[in-house]
Amino acid sequence: MKKTKKIKVEDIGKANGKLTHTDPKDFMPLPPPYDNPENLPPWDPLKNSDSVEASLDDTIAVAIPKPKSKQEEEELVKKFLSGLEKLFTKENNWPFLQLLTLTMEHCAKCQTCSDACHIFEASGRNEVYRPSYRSEVLRRIYNKYLKPGGKFFGRWKHGPIDLNWTTVSRLAELSYRCNICRRCAQTCPIGVDNALITHELRKLFSQELGIAARELHEKGSMLQLRVGSSTGMNPLVVKDNMEFIDEDMTEKTGMKIETPWDKVGADVLLIHNAGEIMAWPENPGAFAVILEAAGVSWTLSSDIPAYDGINYGLWYDDFQLARVAIKHAQAAKKLGVKKIVVGECGHSTKSLMVIADRVLTGDLNIPRESAMTFLEDIVFSGKLKLDPSRNDFPVTLHDPCNMVRLMGIVQPQRRILKYICPKFREMTPCGVNNYCCGGGSGFAIMSGYNFQTWRNHISGRRKLQQVLNAFSDDLSPETHKYLCAPCSNCKGQLRDLLFAYDAWEKCGILYGGLVELIVNAMSDVNPGFIEWEWH
């Protein structure tokens, strides 16, 4: 493997072209059939980037407009420094101050985090993608500009760094070269959290400079709060779509399916990621089949934005997260449900169940549950008639980082798969040690410029390797194989990844959720719920 040019931390402030380049010849090798270069997707070069900052590497995620003057550059740098100061004050950043300070003050530079990072490894160990590179840039700025005496002793004690517009704009883009999967934090022997640095940088840029990925902010949380869903669906449209799904499910399964809306006093308020309704309607349809067959008292809400569980604020802005989480809880309170169940979506589950604990106090602190434990209780309750022989094909499981590594929901989905899928096999590694799909922290919905090429070739590369290895006993396209990914965001990334590598035609690999496998095994519905040819 070709070694990339050695890049120093202080190089980030030097305006001398791109800081680094990405070359497919450097990337981590893949197993067959992708060890043959003819089977790899092309690398689309970056184009039409003259009006935006593009000096970090060979792709763009944020597309920051170039300042029109030196004065504007200086104003933005001042805003960055002002925002950085706020991150280290209790009144402005009480949730994360302690861990952020620990991460700034302590790093043994052992690089254990680098060996755990799928992006660093897949890129051919590109120095700029090393988890500690981003953190070390911020650490030097922190020590030079925020610590007493830093301008005199910072260079000597911590190394040189220049804070200028080149540094700031590259750092903004660099905060979107990390999936925030926190595999690096899990492996750090002293508790340094490089992923938190990524999160805090994104928050600083969003709140102080108005810089955020358009897909997360303008087309994400802002659209969701205004219309009801990041998909653009208003309450009338989402009801219309669900009615169509109900008709399709009724015809397909032979069971009468009618999704309940706004049912006061229901036991369960189910909140899907609305992307499922648009892109994978069989997933909310399968949920409806299971809940009806199990006799659960449940409902959806048509309140804005309670029919869309996404909460992109988790990845870039705490204020946005709180606004969405409160509205989800208010909808549940209005209906008087006993609990909220979050559908198959990792970041929705984490944001509403764990992070929202700090926001939803008093009568908004309504019980919340993951779909994984909820479905496990149903499957093993005996209320469904299940025939595992209907799932007699190879199945493997992708562990969504937010649910598994960051929340510890590891076994419920495994117990279900081992029960209903006789040919289930694990990926290596798996569980809390599993790798990100490559679409985490919002990447799965970001495709501007050539960013999709970057995530297909780099951030998703380790996951593709894992999937191929899990099915390595028979990669022929004639043998249909199922990649179970119980997370809407992960499915978006896996869809793009498998399509880019033509994995259905070359290897017979299909992806989907967990509930589809459960319904496919239900012996009292029509057989063949999983449609292999829809890919």
XYZ file of C-alpha atoms in Angstrom, residues 12 30 63 84 140 154 195 214 216 219 229 253 255 266 268-269 271 294 317 320-321 330 384 438 445 473 486 533:
28
model
C -3.895 22.943 8.632
C -11.317 -5.464 -0.350
C -19.918 23.675 1.143
C -14.818 28.080 21.502
C -3.415 23.444 20.295
C 1.543 27.301 23.937
C -15.905 11.875 18.627
C -27.585 21.655 4.528
C -29.004 18.155 8.453
C -33.462 20.289 4.768
C -40.966 15.702 8.489
C -50.310 -10.793 3.863
C -54.523 -9.798 7.048
C -53.456 3.711 23.440
C -48.087 2.579 22.651
C -47.245 5.610 20.517
C -42.734 6.756 16.100
C -50.077 -9.542 18.643
C -26.795 21.142 17.417
C -32.324 21.592 17.560
C -32.309 18.234 19.334
C -45.823 16.616 23.942
C -47.182 -14.801 16.801
C -20.165 4.575 7.032
C -28.314 11.579 3.589
C -18.825 -19.287 2.307
C -32.486 -2.387 12.038
C -36.158 -8.661 -6.681
